[in-house]
CSV table of C-alpha atoms in Angstrom, one decimal:
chain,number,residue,atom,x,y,z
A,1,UNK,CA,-5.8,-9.8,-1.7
A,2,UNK,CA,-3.2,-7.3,-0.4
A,3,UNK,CA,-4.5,-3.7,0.0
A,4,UNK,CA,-2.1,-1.5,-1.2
A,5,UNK,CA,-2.0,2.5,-1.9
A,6,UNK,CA,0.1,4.4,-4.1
A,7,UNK,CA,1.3,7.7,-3.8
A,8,UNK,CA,3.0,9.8,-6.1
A,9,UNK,CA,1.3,9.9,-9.9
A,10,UNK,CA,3.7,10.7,-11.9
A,11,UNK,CA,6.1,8.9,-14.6
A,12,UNK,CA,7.4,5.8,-12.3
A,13,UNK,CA,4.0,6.5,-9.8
A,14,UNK,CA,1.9,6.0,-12.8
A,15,UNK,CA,4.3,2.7,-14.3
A,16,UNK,CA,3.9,1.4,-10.8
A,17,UNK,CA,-0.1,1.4,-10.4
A,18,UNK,CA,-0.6,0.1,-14.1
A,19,UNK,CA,1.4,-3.1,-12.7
A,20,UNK,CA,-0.4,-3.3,-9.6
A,21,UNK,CA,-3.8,-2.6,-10.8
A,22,UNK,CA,-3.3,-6.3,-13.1
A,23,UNK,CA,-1.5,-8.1,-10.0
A,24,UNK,CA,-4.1,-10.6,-9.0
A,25,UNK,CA,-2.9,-11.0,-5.7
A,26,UNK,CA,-3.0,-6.7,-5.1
A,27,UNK,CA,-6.4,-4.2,-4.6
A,28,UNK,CA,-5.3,-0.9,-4.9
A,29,UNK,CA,-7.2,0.7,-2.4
A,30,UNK,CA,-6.1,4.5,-3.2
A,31,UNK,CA,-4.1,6.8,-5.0
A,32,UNK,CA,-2.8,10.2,-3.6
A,33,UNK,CA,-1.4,13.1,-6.0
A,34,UNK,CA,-0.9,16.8,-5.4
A,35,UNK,CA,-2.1,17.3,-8.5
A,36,UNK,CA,-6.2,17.6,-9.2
A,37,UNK,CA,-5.6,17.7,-12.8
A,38,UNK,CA,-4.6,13.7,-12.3
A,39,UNK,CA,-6.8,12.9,-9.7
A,40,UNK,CA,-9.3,14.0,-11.9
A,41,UNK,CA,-9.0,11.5,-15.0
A,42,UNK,CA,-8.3,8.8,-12.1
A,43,UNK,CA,-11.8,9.7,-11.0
A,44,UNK,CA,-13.1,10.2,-14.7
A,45,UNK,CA,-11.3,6.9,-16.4
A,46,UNK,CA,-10.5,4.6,-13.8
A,47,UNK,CA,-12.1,3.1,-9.8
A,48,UNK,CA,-9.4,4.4,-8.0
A,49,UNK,CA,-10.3,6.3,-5.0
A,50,UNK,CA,-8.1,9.7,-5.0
A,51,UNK,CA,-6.9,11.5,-2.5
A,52,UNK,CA,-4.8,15.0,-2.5
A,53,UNK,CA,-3.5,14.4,0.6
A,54,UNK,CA,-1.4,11.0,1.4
A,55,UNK,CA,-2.1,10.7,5.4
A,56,UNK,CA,-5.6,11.4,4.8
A,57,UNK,CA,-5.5,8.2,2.1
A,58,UNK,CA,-3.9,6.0,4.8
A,59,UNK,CA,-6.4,6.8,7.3
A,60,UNK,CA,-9.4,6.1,4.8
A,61,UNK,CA,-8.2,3.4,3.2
A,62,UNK,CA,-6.3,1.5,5.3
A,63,UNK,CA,-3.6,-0.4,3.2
A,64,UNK,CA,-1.4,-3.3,4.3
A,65,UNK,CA,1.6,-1.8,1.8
A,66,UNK,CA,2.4,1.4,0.0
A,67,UNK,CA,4.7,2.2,-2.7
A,68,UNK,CA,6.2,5.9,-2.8
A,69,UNK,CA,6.9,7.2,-6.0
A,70,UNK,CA,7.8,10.9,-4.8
A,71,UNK,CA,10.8,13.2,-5.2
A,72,UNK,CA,13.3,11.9,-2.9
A,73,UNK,CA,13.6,14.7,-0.6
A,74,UNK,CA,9.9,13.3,0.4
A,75,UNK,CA,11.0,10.3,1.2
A,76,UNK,CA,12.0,10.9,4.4
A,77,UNK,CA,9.2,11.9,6.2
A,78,UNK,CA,6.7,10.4,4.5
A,79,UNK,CA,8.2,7.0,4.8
A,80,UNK,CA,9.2,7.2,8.5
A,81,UNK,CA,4.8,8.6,9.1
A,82,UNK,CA,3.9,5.7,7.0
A,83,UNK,CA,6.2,2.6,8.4
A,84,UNK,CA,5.6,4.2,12.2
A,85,UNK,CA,2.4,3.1,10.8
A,86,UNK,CA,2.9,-0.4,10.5
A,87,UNK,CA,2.4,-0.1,6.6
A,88,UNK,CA,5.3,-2.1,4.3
A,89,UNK,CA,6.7,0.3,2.6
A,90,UNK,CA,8.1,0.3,-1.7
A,91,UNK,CA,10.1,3.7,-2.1
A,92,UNK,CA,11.9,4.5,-5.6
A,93,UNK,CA,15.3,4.8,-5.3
A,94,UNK,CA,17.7,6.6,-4.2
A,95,UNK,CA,16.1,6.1,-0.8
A,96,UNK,CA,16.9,9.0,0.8
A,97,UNK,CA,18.9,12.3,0.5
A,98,UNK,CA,21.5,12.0,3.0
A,99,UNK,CA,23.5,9.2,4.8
A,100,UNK,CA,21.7,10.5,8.0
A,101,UNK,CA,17.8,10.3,7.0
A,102,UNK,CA,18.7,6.7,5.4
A,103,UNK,CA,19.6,5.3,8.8
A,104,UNK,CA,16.4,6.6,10.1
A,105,UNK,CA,14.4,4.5,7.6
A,106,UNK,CA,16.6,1.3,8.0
A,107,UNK,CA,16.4,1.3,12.0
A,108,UNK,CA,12.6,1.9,12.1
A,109,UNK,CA,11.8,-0.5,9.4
A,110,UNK,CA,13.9,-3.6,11.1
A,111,UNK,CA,12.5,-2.1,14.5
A,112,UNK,CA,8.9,-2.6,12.9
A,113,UNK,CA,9.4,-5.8,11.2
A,114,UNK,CA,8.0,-4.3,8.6
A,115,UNK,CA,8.7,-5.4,4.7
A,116,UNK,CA,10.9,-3.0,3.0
A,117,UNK,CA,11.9,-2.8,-0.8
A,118,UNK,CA,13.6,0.0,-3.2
A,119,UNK,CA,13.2,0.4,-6.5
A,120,UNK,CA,16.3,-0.6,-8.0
A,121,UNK,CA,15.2,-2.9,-10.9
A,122,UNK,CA,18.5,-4.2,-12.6
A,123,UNK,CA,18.5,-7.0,-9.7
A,124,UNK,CA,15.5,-8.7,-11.4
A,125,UNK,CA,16.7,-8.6,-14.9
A,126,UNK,CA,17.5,-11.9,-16.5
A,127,UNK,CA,21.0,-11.3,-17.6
A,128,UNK,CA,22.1,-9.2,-14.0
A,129,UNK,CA,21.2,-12.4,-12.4
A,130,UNK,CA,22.9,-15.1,-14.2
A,131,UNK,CA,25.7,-13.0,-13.6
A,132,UNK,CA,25.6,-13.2,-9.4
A,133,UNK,CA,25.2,-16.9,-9.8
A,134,UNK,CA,28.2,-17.2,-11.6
A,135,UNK,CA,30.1,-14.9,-9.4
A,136,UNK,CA,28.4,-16.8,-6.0
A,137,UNK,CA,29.9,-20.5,-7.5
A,138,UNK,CA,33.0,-18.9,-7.8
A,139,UNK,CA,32.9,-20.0,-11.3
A,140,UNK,CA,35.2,-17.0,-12.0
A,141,UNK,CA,37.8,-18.0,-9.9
A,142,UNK,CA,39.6,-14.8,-7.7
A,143,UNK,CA,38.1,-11.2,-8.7
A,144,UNK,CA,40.2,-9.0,-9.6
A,145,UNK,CA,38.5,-6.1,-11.2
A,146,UNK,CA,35.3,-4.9,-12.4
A,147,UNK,CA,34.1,-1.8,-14.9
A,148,UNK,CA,30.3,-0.5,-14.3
A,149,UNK,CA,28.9,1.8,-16.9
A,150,UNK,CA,25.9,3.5,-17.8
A,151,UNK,CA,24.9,6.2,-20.5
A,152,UNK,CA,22.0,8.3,-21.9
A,153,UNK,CA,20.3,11.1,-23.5
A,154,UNK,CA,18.8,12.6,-20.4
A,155,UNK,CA,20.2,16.1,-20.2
A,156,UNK,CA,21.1,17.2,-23.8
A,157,UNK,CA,20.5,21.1,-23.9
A,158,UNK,CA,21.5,23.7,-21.1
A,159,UNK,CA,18.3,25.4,-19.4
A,160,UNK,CA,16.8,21.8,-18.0
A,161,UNK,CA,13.6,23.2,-16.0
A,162,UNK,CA,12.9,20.1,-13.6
A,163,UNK,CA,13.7,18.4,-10.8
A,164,UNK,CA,16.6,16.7,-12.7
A,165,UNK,CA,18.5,20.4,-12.8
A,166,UNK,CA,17.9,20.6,-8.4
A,167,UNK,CA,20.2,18.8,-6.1
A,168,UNK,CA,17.8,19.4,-3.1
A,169,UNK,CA,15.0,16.9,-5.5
A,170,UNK,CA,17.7,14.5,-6.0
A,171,UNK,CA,18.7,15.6,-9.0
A,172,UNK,CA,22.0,14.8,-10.6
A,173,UNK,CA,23.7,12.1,-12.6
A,174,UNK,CA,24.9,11.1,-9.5
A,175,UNK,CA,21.8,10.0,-7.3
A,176,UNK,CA,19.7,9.1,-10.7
A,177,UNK,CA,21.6,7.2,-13.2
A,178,UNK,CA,24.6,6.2,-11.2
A,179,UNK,CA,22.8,5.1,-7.9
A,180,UNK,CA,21.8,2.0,-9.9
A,181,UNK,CA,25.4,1.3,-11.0
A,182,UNK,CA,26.5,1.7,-7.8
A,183,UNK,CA,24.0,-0.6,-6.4
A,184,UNK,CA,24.8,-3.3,-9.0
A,185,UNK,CA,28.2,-2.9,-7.8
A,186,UNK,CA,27.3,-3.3,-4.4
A,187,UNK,CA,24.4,-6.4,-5.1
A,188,UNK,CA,27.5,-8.4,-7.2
A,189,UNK,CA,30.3,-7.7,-5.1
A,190,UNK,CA,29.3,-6.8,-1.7
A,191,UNK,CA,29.3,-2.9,-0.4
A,192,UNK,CA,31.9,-0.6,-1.7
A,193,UNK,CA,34.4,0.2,1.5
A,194,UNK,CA,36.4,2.9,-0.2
A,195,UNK,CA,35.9,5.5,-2.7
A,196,UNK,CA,39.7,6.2,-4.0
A,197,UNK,CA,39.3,8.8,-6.2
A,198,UNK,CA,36.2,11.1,-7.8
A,199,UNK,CA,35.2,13.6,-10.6
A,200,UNK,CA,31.7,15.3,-11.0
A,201,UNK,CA,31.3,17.0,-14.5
A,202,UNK,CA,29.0,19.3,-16.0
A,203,UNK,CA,28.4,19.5,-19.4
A,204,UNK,CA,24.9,21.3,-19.7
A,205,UNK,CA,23.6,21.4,-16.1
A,206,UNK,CA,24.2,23.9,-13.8
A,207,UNK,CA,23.7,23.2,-10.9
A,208,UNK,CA,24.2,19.1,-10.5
A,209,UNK,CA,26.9,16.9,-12.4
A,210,UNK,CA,25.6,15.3,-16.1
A,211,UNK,CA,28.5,12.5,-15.3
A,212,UNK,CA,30.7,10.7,-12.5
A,213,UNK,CA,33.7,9.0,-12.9
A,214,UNK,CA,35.2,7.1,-9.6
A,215,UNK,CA,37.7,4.5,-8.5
A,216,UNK,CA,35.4,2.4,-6.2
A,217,UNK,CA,37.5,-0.6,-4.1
A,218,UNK,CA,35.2,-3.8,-2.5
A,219,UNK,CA,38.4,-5.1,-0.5
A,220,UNK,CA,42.3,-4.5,-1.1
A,221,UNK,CA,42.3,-7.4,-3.8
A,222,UNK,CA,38.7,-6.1,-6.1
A,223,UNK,CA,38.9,-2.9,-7.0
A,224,UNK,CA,37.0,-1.5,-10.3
A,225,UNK,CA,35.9,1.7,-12.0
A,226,UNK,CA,32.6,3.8,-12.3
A,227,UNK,CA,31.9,5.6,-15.7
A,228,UNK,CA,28.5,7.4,-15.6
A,229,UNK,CA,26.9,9.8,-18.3
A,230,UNK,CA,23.4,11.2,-18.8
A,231,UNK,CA,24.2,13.7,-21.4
A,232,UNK,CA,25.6,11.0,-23.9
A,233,UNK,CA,23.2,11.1,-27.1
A,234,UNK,CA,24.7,8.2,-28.9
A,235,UNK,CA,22.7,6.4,-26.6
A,236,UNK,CA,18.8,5.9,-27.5
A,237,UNK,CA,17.9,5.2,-23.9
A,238,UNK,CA,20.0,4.2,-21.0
A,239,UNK,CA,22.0,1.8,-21.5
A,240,UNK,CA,23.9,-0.1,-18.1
A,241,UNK,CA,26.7,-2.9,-18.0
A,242,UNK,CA,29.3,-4.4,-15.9
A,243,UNK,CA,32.4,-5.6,-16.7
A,244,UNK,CA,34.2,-8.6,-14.7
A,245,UNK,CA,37.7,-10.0,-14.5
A,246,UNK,CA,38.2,-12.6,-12.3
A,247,UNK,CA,41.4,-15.6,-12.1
A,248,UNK,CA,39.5,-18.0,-14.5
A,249,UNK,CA,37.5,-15.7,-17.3
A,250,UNK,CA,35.7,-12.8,-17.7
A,251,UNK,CA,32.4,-11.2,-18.0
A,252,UNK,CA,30.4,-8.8,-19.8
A,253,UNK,CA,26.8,-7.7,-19.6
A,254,UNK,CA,24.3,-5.7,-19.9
A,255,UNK,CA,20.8,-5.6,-19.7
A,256,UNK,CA,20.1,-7.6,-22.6
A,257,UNK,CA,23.3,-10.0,-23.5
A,258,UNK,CA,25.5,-12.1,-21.2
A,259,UNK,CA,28.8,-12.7,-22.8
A,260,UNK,CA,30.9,-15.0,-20.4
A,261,UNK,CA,35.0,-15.9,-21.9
A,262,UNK,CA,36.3,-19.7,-19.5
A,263,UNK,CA,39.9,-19.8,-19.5
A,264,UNK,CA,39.6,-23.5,-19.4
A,265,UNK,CA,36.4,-26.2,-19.1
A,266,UNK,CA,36.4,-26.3,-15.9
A,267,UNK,CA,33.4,-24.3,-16.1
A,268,UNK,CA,29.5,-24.4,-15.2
A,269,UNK,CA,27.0,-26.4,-17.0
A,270,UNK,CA,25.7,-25.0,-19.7
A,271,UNK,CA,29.1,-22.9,-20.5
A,272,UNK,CA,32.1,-24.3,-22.4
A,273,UNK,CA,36.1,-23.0,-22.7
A,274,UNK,CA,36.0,-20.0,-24.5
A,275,UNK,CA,33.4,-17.2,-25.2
A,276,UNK,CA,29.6,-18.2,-24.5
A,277,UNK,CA,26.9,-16.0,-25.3
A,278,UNK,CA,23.2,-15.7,-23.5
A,279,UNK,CA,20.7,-13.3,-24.1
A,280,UNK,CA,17.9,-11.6,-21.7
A,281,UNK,CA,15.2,-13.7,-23.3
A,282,UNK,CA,16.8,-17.2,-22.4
A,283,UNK,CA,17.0,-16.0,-18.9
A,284,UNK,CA,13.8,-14.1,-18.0
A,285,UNK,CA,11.5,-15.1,-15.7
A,286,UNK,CA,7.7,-15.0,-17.2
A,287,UNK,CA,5.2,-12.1,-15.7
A,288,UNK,CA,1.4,-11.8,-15.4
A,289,UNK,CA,2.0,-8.4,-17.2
A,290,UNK,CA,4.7,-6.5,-19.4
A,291,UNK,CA,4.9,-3.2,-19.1
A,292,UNK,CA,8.5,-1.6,-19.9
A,293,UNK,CA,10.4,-4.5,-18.5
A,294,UNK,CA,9.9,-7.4,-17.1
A,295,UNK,CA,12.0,-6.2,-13.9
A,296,UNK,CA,9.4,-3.8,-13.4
A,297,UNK,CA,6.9,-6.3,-12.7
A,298,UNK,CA,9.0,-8.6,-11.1
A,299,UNK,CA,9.8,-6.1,-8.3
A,300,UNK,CA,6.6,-5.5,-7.7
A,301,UNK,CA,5.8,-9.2,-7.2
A,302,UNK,CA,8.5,-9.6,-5.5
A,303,UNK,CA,7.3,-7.0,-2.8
A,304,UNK,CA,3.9,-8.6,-2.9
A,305,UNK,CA,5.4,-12.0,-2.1
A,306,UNK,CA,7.3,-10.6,0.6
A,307,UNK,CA,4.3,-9.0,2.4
A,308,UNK,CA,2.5,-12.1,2.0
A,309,UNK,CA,5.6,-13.7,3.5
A,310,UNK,CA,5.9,-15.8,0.2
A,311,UNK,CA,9.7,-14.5,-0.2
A,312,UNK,CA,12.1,-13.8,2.2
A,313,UNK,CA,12.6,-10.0,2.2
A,314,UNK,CA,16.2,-9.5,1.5
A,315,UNK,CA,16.1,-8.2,-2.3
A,316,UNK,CA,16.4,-4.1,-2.6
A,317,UNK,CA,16.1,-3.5,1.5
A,318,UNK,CA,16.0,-0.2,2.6
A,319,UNK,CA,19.8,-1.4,4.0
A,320,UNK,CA,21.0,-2.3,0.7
A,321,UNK,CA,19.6,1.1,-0.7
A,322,UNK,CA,21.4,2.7,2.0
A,323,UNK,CA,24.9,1.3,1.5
A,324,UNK,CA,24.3,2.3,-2.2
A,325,UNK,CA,23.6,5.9,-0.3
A,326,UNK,CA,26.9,5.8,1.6
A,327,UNK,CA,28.7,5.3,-1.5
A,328,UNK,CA,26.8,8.2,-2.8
A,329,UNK,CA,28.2,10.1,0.1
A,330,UNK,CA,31.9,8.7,-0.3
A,331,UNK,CA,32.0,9.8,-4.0
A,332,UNK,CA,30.8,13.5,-3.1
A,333,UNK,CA,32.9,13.6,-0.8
A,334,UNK,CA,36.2,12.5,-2.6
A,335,UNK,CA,35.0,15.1,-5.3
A,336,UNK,CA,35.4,18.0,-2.8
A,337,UNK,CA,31.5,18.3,-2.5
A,338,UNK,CA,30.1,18.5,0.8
A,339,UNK,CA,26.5,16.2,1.6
């Protein structure tokens, strides 16, 4: 069994330990929240040991990994303590603030050879990953363009009183809903280089943009478009695709429906000339337990795998979150924003 500790309680903290508290490969040896209010009903309805202070949970209980499911302006510090520690470490995304505290974590972590992972889920979803193959076996033919999108009804109504209205918590359109856009981008394609052209809107917030729109280029031949929006309440929930082009077809996906158009049949088995049509539950992968998504499990045993040295740790690095951070950077800074 792999000892790990959680800390951070609240609305991914608490999706996080449901998954890992069913894993039958995981003990969860601790969870640490400021909060006595929730270390309370851990104490009153679960076995969880809890703890108010996180170094004081590491000492004590002595886990092989954590997983940090804090505001991100946390991450920095708390994740260098606990990887200088020689703890694997799962952060949520983004990973860190700034450009600057990202290399920090990537050095240390490949320094330690310890097993790092962030929380960008879309990599383990059914659909997202049919869609690498195809672009991998060049089954496309020569890429050409590519559209990423994502939409919501996050921020509906001026006044928003939470982290979400703060850019020093990581709030923003930007590092929330986009980041995983951007990283999609970066996980099909390979890492954005050049950031050609940005704009930041507000619509209700105040003090952080509710969408971003940017001209992202992979090399001089694939370039392709970001269109982000939080504050878009046609939208149930969020709702993320990408959009291909490429010398032989085209592509379009979300998270639940692959629609792939072959110019001719020289195509993968399985496809045929013309429009072919897959949905998320052909390609899903089964999990020991459903909660949300199956990405969210997957991750997780993903993470597990790869500190049991099941898996080869190269899904969600700490150096893939941090490219996605320096595109962050890129688009800020074409936008006229300082990071």
């Amino acid at each position: 069994m792999t000892k790990v500790a959680l800390i951070g309680a609240g609305k991914m903290g608490i999706s996080h330990l449901s998954i890992l508290g069913a894993h039958p490969g995981v003990e969860v040896v601790g969870v640490s929240d400021t909060s006595k209010m929730v270390l309370d009903v851990f104490k009153k309805y679960s076995a969880f040991p809890g703890f108010t202070d996180y170094e004081e949970m590491l000492a004590v209980s002595k886990p092989a990994a954590v997983v940090v499911a804090v505001p991100t302006k946390f991450h920095a510090p708390m994740v260098k303590k606990i990887l200088e520690q020689g703890r694997h470490v799962f952060a949520e995304k983004p990973l860190c603030l700034t450009v600057e505290e990202g290399r920090t974590l990537v050095e240390l972590a490949k320094q330690k050879r310890l097993v790092n992972q962030v929380g960008y889920h879309n990599k383990f979803l059914g659909t997202f990953k049919e869609v690498k193959k195809l672009i991998d076996s060049g089954s496309l033919g020569e890429l050409f363009h590519f559209e990423g999108e994502s939409y919501g009804p996050v921020v509906i109504r001026p006044n928003q009183g939470n982290w979400r209205a703060d850019p020093r918590e990581g709030g923003g359109c930007l590092m929330d809903y986009a980041s995983h856009v951007i990283d999609l981008i970066n996980y099909m394609f390979g890492p954005v280089t050049k950031v050609k052209g940005s704009i930041l809107k507000s619509f209700y917030s105040k003090s952080v943009e509710d969408s971003v729109y940017a001209l992202l280029e992979v090399n001089p031949s694939l370039s392709g478009t970001l269109s982000v929006n939080w504050s878009d309440e046609t939208y149930r929930k969020m709702s993320t695709s990408i959009t291909i082009h490429g010398s032989k077809g085209k592509i379009v996906c979300d998270a639940n429906e692959l629609k792939v158009f072959f110019k001719s049949s020289d195509c993968p088995a399985g496809y045929e000339k013309g429009w072919n049509v897959k949905y998320l539950t052909a390609l899903t992968d089964q999990v020991d337990f459903y909660l949300r998504g199956e990405e969210y499990s997957s991750q997780l045993d993903y993470f597990i795998k790869a500190v049991e040295g099941n898996v080869p740790n190269t899904i969600n690095t700490f150096q893939s979150a941090w490219d996605t951070d320096k595109v962050i950077a890129l688009i800020r800074e074409r936008a006229g924003i300082s990071n």
